[in-house]
GROMACS .gro file of C-alpha atoms in nm:
model
  349
    1MET     CA    1  12.361   7.461   1.897
    2PRO     CA    2  12.116   7.769   1.835
    3PRO     CA    3  12.115   8.019   1.686
    4VAL     CA    4  12.124   7.866   1.327
    5LYS     CA    5  12.023   8.069   1.017
    6PRO     CA    6  11.780   7.906   0.771
    7MET     CA    7  11.860   7.809   0.412
    8LEU     CA    8  11.713   8.057   0.197
    9ALA     CA    9  11.560   8.080  -0.160
   10LYS     CA   10  11.595   8.334  -0.485
   11SER     CA   11  11.308   8.439  -0.685
   12VAL     CA   12  11.288   8.277  -1.023
   13ALA     CA   13  11.064   8.367  -1.244
   14GLY     CA   14  10.878   7.971  -1.354
   15ILE     CA   15  10.879   7.648  -1.183
   16PRO     CA   16  11.226   7.469  -1.242
   17PRO     CA   17  11.205   7.119  -1.358
   18GLY     CA   18  11.327   6.794  -1.163
   19MET     CA   19  11.297   6.938  -0.810
   20HIS     CA   20  11.134   6.900  -0.493
   21TYR     CA   21  10.844   7.110  -0.463
   22GLU     CA   22  10.676   7.257  -0.160
   23ALA     CA   23  10.432   7.510  -0.097
   24LYS     CA   24  10.584   7.853  -0.013
   25TRP     CA   25  10.409   7.945   0.351
   26ASP     CA   26  10.330   8.252   0.500
   27GLY     CA   27  10.469   8.278   0.829
   28PHE     CA   28  10.731   8.313   1.087
   29ARG     CA   29  11.042   8.119   0.970
   30ALA     CA   30  11.172   7.921   1.247
   31ILE     CA   31  11.413   7.641   1.297
   32VAL     CA   32  11.331   7.425   1.656
   33HIS     CA   33  11.622   7.260   1.848
   34ARG     CA   34  11.474   7.016   2.098
   35ASP     CA   35  11.700   6.839   2.364
   36GLY     CA   36  11.467   6.640   2.560
   37ASP     CA   37  11.240   6.904   2.784
   38GLU     CA   38  11.442   7.169   2.630
   39VAL     CA   39  11.309   7.305   2.315
   40GLU     CA   40  11.434   7.648   2.178
   41ILE     CA   41  11.271   7.840   1.866
   42GLY     CA   42  11.497   8.041   1.660
   43SER     CA   43  11.374   8.309   1.397
   44ARG     CA   44  11.504   8.350   1.066
   45THR     CA   45  11.737   8.629   1.249
   46GLY     CA   46  11.855   8.409   1.507
   47LYS     CA   47  11.645   8.575   1.775
   48THR     CA   48  11.442   8.337   2.026
   49LEU     CA   49  11.087   8.328   1.927
   50THR     CA   50  11.048   8.086   2.214
   51ARG     CA   51  10.850   8.275   2.500
   52TYR     CA   52  10.596   8.389   2.220
   53PHE     CA   53  10.440   8.038   2.127
   54PRO     CA   54  10.415   7.882   2.451
   55GLU     CA   55  10.112   7.622   2.325
   56LEU     CA   56  10.374   7.547   2.012
   57VAL     CA   57  10.661   7.463   2.312
   58VAL     CA   58  10.442   7.185   2.458
   59ALA     CA   59  10.317   7.070   2.075
   60LEU     CA   60  10.696   7.015   1.953
   61ARG     CA   61  10.781   6.863   2.310
   62ALA     CA   62  10.515   6.623   2.224
   63ASN     CA   63  10.580   6.533   1.872
   64LEU     CA   64  10.951   6.603   1.777
   65PRO     CA   65  11.205   6.351   1.810
   66ASP     CA   66  11.392   6.359   2.147
   67ARG     CA   67  11.709   6.563   2.003
   68CYS     CA   68  11.673   6.708   1.657
   69VAL     CA   69  11.721   7.045   1.474
   70VAL     CA   70  11.407   7.100   1.256
   71ASP     CA   71  11.345   7.395   0.973
   72GLY     CA   72  10.982   7.483   0.908
   73GLU     CA   73  10.748   7.761   0.953
   74ILE     CA   74  10.508   7.869   1.240
   75VAL     CA   75  10.166   7.985   1.110
   76ILE     CA   76   9.816   8.062   1.249
   77ALA     CA   77   9.502   7.983   1.043
   78TYR     CA   78   9.149   8.199   1.104
   79GLU     CA   79   8.896   8.078   0.883
   80GLY     CA   80   9.093   7.831   0.703
   81ARG     CA   81   9.338   8.053   0.554
   82LEU     CA   82   9.694   8.157   0.704
   83ASP     CA   83   9.654   8.523   0.908
   84PHE     CA   84   9.991   8.687   0.897
   85ASP     CA   85   9.832   8.990   1.116
   86ARG     CA   86   9.727   8.756   1.413
   87LEU     CA   87  10.053   8.551   1.407
   88THR     CA   88  10.265   8.927   1.441
   89GLU     CA   89  10.024   8.986   1.724
   90ARG     CA   90  10.198   8.723   1.907
   91ILE     CA   91  10.508   8.951   1.916
   92HIS     CA   92  10.421   9.141   2.252
   93PRO     CA   93  10.612   9.223   2.556
   94ALA     CA   94  10.316   9.130   2.767
   95ASP     CA   95  10.316   8.711   2.881
   96SER     CA   96   9.965   8.749   2.978
   97ARG     CA   97   9.866   8.932   2.664
   98VAL     CA   98  10.148   8.616   2.451
   99ARG     CA   99   9.939   8.315   2.666
  100MET     CA  100   9.592   8.492   2.613
  101LEU     CA  101   9.638   8.455   2.216
  102ALA     CA  102   9.764   8.116   2.257
  103GLU     CA  103   9.463   7.994   2.349
  104GLN     CA  104   9.241   8.243   2.118
  105THR     CA  105   9.440   8.156   1.842
  106PRO     CA  106   9.677   7.878   1.857
  107ALA     CA  107   9.964   7.878   1.601
  108SER     CA  108  10.065   7.545   1.418
  109PHE     CA  109  10.434   7.448   1.298
  110VAL     CA  110  10.480   7.314   0.962
  111ALA     CA  111  10.850   7.128   0.918
  112PHE     CA  112  11.003   7.089   0.600
  113ASP     CA  113  11.342   7.004   0.668
  114LEU     CA  114  11.540   6.842   0.937
  115LEU     CA  115  11.935   6.942   1.003
  116ALA     CA  116  12.025   6.695   1.297
  117LEU     CA  117  11.850   6.397   1.448
  118GLY     CA  118  12.036   6.222   1.781
  119ASP     CA  119  12.384   6.271   1.740
  120GLU     CA  120  12.403   6.324   1.344
  121ALA     CA  121  12.419   6.646   1.168
  122LEU     CA  122  12.284   6.627   0.838
  123LEU     CA  123  12.377   6.941   0.693
  124ASP     CA  124  12.569   6.802   0.423
  125ALA     CA  125  12.311   6.484   0.369
  126PRO     CA  126  12.127   6.544   0.035
  127LEU     CA  127  11.752   6.714   0.062
  128SER     CA  128  11.623   6.377  -0.026
  129LEU     CA  129  11.800   6.169   0.265
  130ARG     CA  130  11.714   6.504   0.500
  131ARG     CA  131  11.334   6.480   0.357
  132THR     CA  132  11.291   6.076   0.377
  133THR     CA  133  11.461   6.109   0.773
  134LEU     CA  134  11.196   6.388   0.840
  135ALA     CA  135  10.892   6.203   0.712
  136ALA     CA  136  11.016   5.863   0.907
  137ALA     CA  137  11.077   6.102   1.227
  138LEU     CA  138  10.697   6.264   1.209
  139ALA     CA  139  10.516   5.974   1.115
  140GLU     CA  140  10.311   6.002   1.432
  141ALA     CA  141  10.285   6.343   1.457
  142ALA     CA  142   9.986   6.540   1.518
  143PRO     CA  143   9.862   6.869   1.509
  144PRO     CA  144   9.938   7.123   1.547
  145VAL     CA  145  10.269   6.986   1.416
  146HIS     CA  146  10.220   6.912   1.056
  147LEU     CA  147  10.461   6.761   0.792
  148ALA     CA  148  10.497   7.000   0.469
  149PRO     CA  149  10.337   6.824   0.181
  150ALA     CA  150  10.584   6.781  -0.095
  151THR     CA  151  10.611   6.643  -0.434
  152THR     CA  152  10.868   6.583  -0.742
  153ASP     CA  153  10.622   6.587  -0.987
  154ILE     CA  154  10.606   6.972  -1.142
  155GLU     CA  155  10.266   6.916  -1.252
  156VAL     CA  156  10.131   6.880  -0.907
  157ALA     CA  157  10.340   7.183  -0.816
  158ARG     CA  158  10.178   7.371  -1.061
  159GLU     CA  159   9.859   7.272  -0.956
  160TRP     CA  160   9.954   7.422  -0.587
  161PHE     CA  161  10.063   7.693  -0.731
  162GLU     CA  162   9.723   7.825  -0.866
  163ARG     CA  163   9.520   7.599  -0.563
  164TYR     CA  164   9.692   7.679  -0.270
  165GLU     CA  165   9.720   8.102  -0.264
  166GLY     CA  166   9.312   8.073  -0.150
  167ALA     CA  167   9.457   7.909   0.177
  168GLY     CA  168   9.665   8.223   0.196
  169LEU     CA  169  10.008   8.060   0.078
  170ASP     CA  170  10.199   8.271  -0.181
  171GLY     CA  171  10.344   8.021  -0.405
  172VAL     CA  172  10.596   7.731  -0.454
  173ILE     CA  173  10.930   7.656  -0.329
  174ALA     CA  174  11.186   7.396  -0.559
  175LYS     CA  175  11.479   7.287  -0.373
  176PRO     CA  176  11.709   7.059  -0.607
  177LEU     CA  177  11.741   6.658  -0.476
  178ASP     CA  178  12.073   6.682  -0.422
  179LEU     CA  179  12.097   7.009  -0.164
  180PRO     CA  180  12.327   7.020   0.115
  181TYR     CA  181  12.185   7.265   0.380
  182ARG     CA  182  12.353   7.561   0.395
  183PRO     CA  183  12.255   7.827   0.660
  184ASP     CA  184  12.187   8.141   0.509
  185ALA     CA  185  12.266   8.112   0.139
  186ARG     CA  186  12.023   8.149  -0.121
  187LEU     CA  187  12.050   7.762  -0.274
  188MET     CA  188  11.646   7.724  -0.318
  189TYR     CA  189  11.409   7.886  -0.537
  190LYS     CA  190  11.068   8.081  -0.473
  191ILE     CA  191  10.799   8.138  -0.745
  192LYS     CA  192  10.529   8.363  -0.604
  193HIS     CA  193  10.194   8.540  -0.750
  194GLU     CA  194  10.250   8.894  -0.931
  195ARG     CA  195   9.923   9.095  -1.001
  196THR     CA  196   9.945   9.432  -1.082
  197ALA     CA  197   9.700   9.743  -0.986
  198ASP     CA  198   9.709  10.099  -1.046
  199VAL     CA  199   9.744  10.283  -0.705
  200VAL     CA  200   9.741  10.678  -0.582
  201VAL     CA  201  10.096  10.810  -0.521
  202ALA     CA  202   9.978  10.991  -0.208
  203GLY     CA  203  10.300  11.078  -0.023
  204TYR     CA  204  10.690  10.948   0.025
  205ARG     CA  205  10.975  10.880   0.306
  206TYR     CA  206  11.317  10.970   0.248
  207HIS     CA  207  11.577  10.702   0.244
  208LYS     CA  208  11.774  10.616   0.528
  209SER     CA  209  12.100  10.745   0.375
  210GLY     CA  210  12.003  11.101   0.301
  211PRO     CA  211  11.754  11.342   0.112
  212VAL     CA  212  11.644  11.101  -0.150
  213LEU     CA  213  11.347  10.956  -0.175
  214GLY     CA  214  11.361  10.578   0.054
  215SER     CA  215  10.981  10.474  -0.078
  216LEU     CA  216  10.635  10.589  -0.243
  217LEU     CA  217  10.291  10.598  -0.013
  218LEU     CA  218  10.050  10.417  -0.203
  219GLY     CA  219   9.656  10.405  -0.181
  220LEU     CA  220   9.339  10.322  -0.323
  221HIS     CA  221   8.989  10.423  -0.269
  222ASP     CA  222   8.748  10.157  -0.035
  223ASP     CA  223   8.381  10.185  -0.108
  224SER     CA  224   8.316  10.530   0.083
  225GLY     CA  225   8.534  10.688  -0.176
  226ARG     CA  226   8.784  10.711   0.117
  227LEU     CA  227   9.144  10.678   0.072
  228GLN     CA  228   9.323  10.418   0.204
  229HIS     CA  229   9.687  10.332   0.255
  230VAL     CA  230   9.765   9.998   0.130
  231GLY     CA  231  10.135   9.940   0.103
  232VAL     CA  232  10.483  10.097  -0.052
  233CYS     CA  233  10.670  10.058  -0.354
  234ALA     CA  234  11.035  10.072  -0.235
  235ALA     CA  235  11.282   9.946  -0.484
  236PHE     CA  236  11.481  10.199  -0.683
  237PRO     CA  237  11.867  10.253  -0.793
  238MET     CA  238  11.979  10.546  -0.576
  239LYS     CA  239  12.001  10.781  -0.911
  240ARG     CA  240  11.657  10.708  -0.938
  241ARG     CA  241  11.546  10.808  -0.601
  242GLN     CA  242  11.744  11.140  -0.615
  243GLU     CA  243  11.534  11.220  -0.961
  244LEU     CA  244  11.216  11.106  -0.812
  245VAL     CA  245  11.226  11.398  -0.509
  246ALA     CA  246  11.261  11.652  -0.811
  247GLU     CA  247  11.008  11.454  -1.024
  248LEU     CA  248  10.744  11.512  -0.733
  249GLU     CA  249  10.821  11.842  -0.613
  250PRO     CA  250  10.533  12.012  -0.802
  251LEU     CA  251  10.274  11.769  -0.589
  252ARG     CA  252  10.407  11.858  -0.255
  253MET     CA  253  10.213  11.952   0.040
  254GLU     CA  254  10.362  12.202   0.322
  255SER     CA  255  10.191  12.009   0.536
  256PRO     CA  256   9.893  11.720   0.555
  257GLU     CA  257   9.663  11.946   0.686
  258ASP     CA  258   9.445  11.903   0.389
  259HIS     CA  259   9.576  11.567   0.292
  260PRO     CA  260   9.338  11.250   0.319
  261TRP     CA  261   9.564  11.119   0.571
  262ALA     CA  262   9.570  11.396   0.780
  263ALA     CA  263   9.501  11.230   1.093
  264TRP     CA  264   9.799  10.975   1.075
  265ALA     CA  265  10.001  11.080   1.380
  266GLU     CA  266   9.642  11.041   1.619
  267GLU     CA  267   9.720  10.658   1.741
  268ALA     CA  268   9.305  10.665   1.776
  269ALA     CA  269   9.255  10.741   1.412
  270HIS     CA  270   9.407  10.418   1.287
  271GLU     CA  271   9.159  10.220   1.437
  272SER     CA  272   8.881  10.317   1.191
  273ALA     CA  273   9.121  10.360   0.816
  274ARG     CA  274   9.471  10.253   0.733
  275LEU     CA  275   9.729  10.505   0.765
  276PRO     CA  276  10.072  10.540   0.721
  277GLY     CA  277  10.305  10.539   1.048
  278ALA     CA  278  10.041  10.296   1.212
  279PRO     CA  279  10.197  10.243   1.556
  280SER     CA  280  10.407   9.887   1.546
  281ARG     CA  281  10.612   9.692   1.811
  282TRP     CA  282  10.779   9.645   1.475
  283SER     CA  283  10.868   9.971   1.437
  284GLY     CA  284  11.047  10.054   1.760
  285LYS     CA  285  11.165  10.403   1.762
  286LYS     CA  286  11.217  10.439   1.344
  287ASP     CA  287  11.078  10.755   1.235
  288LEU     CA  288  10.777  10.704   1.067
  289SER     CA  289  10.709  11.076   0.940
  290TRP     CA  290  10.636  11.107   0.540
  291VAL     CA  291  10.635  11.391   0.268
  292PRO     CA  292  10.295  11.471   0.191
  293LEU     CA  293  10.212  11.486  -0.170
  294ARG     CA  294   9.887  11.567  -0.345
  295PRO     CA  295   9.701  11.260  -0.451
  296GLU     CA  296   9.667  11.330  -0.815
  297ARG     CA  297   9.951  11.073  -0.990
  298VAL     CA  298   9.892  10.686  -1.056
  299VAL     CA  299  10.128  10.432  -1.062
  300GLU     CA  300  10.132  10.090  -1.174
  301VAL     CA  301  10.266   9.848  -0.959
  302ALA     CA  302  10.322   9.463  -0.930
  303TYR     CA  303  10.226   9.310  -0.593
  304ASP     CA  304  10.215   8.914  -0.492
  305HIS     CA  305   9.899   8.895  -0.279
  306MET     CA  306   9.710   9.121  -0.027
  307GLU     CA  307   9.704   9.069   0.326
  308GLY     CA  308   9.325   9.198   0.437
  309ASP     CA  309   9.326   9.523   0.283
  310ARG     CA  310   9.672   9.601   0.238
  311PHE     CA  311   9.966   9.458   0.007
  312ARG     CA  312  10.122   9.178   0.189
  313HIS     CA  313  10.509   9.278   0.093
  314THR     CA  314  10.664   9.590  -0.063
  315ALA     CA  315  10.508   9.643  -0.422
  316GLN     CA  316  10.737   9.654  -0.681
  317PHE     CA  317  10.740  10.021  -0.936
  318ARG     CA  318  10.598   9.944  -1.320
  319ARG     CA  319  10.500  10.238  -1.466
  320TRP     CA  320  10.369  10.579  -1.435
  321ARG     CA  321   9.997  10.582  -1.566
  322PRO     CA  322   9.886  10.927  -1.659
  323ASP     CA  323   9.609  10.778  -1.863
  324ARG     CA  324   9.457  10.696  -1.530
  325GLU     CA  325   9.226  10.911  -1.276
  326PRO     CA  326   9.317  10.892  -0.884
  327GLY     CA  327   8.972  10.844  -0.864
  328SER     CA  328   8.939  10.531  -1.055
  329CYS     CA  329   9.181  10.358  -0.828
  330THR     CA  330   8.978  10.151  -0.610
  331TYR     CA  331   8.997   9.793  -0.467
  332ALA     CA  332   8.737   9.662  -0.652
  333GLN     CA  333   9.061   9.656  -0.926
  334LEU     CA  334   9.207   9.360  -0.743
  335GLU     CA  335   9.212   9.013  -0.829
  336GLU     CA  336   9.047   8.763  -0.558
  337PRO     CA  337   9.179   8.419  -0.558
  338VAL     CA  338   8.949   8.143  -0.489
  339ARG     CA  339   8.880   8.073  -0.180
  340TYR     CA  340   9.106   7.741  -0.032
  341ASP     CA  341   9.092   7.553   0.308
  342LEU     CA  342   9.391   7.542   0.469
  343ASN     CA  343   9.295   7.209   0.608
  344GLU     CA  344   9.319   7.047   0.290
  345VAL     CA  345   9.647   7.190   0.235
  346LEU     CA  346   9.804   7.030   0.565
  347ARG     CA  347   9.604   6.693   0.469
  348THR     CA  348   9.779   6.678   0.157
  349PRO     CA  349  10.049   6.378   0.139
   0.00000   0.00000   0.00000
């Protein structure tokens, strides 16, 4: 019975041998419960996603076994790539808008594990058996419900790691073949792309625990020379958070009036530029204020991939770059993966 939290993965540097491999999808993790006409879509946190994807409720009812619990990912494809921004637009309080978007940019469900079928719970069954049973259960499934491509050939997994990024996927998941299903436990392995970029530090936010640094606000210059907010760098030990506040104090501005992101608090300004503090249904009442810094310091960060013109996930601090000029930090330095059609991924056996 819902809610059930999904089994999770921990990051490793390379693809481990002798395992079951799948692409790492960039969407909303979802565990689907179906019992006849009843369909419940649970999120990673256990909250329901059902009302946000009415088109999937219909598709899941038509394609899943009559009684089952299936683990998978909700994704939206746009122009042959996964589009996370369009996916997040679905989390909207207005049912009319949700249904309009369901028609304009319909979602798909990619199934990769089976937790129960009929009266049988499969949590203690090995992955190899769960996968075989899932494949048989979805043998007649049709889009937008898909069985995730999988392989036990590490060379194929390495090829997927290189090729699938062009379709918006962000790595490979490796699972031991004898692995039972353990909700909320990090027993799988994820291998993600990592690249580096030199970016401008243009501000910071305080940590939720008190007056120490929480995250650095990062920027890159676009073709017109305008500094665009591209993401944050946030993983620091507490001692380092304290040191960074003092270290950045000489760059601190009393107000953002003369800062490139001075208009951050104006909602309309976010329509023409990437600024920190963008209105979001995810942020709720969260304090989005920040400390402006003169954009004079450059830092090298590691990132996995871009979502449009921003880092998809939190970047990782690597080192300060005193040898770089802020004006040289542009989008041109970012490596772009070769385009790859998502439909080709979903057609892979």
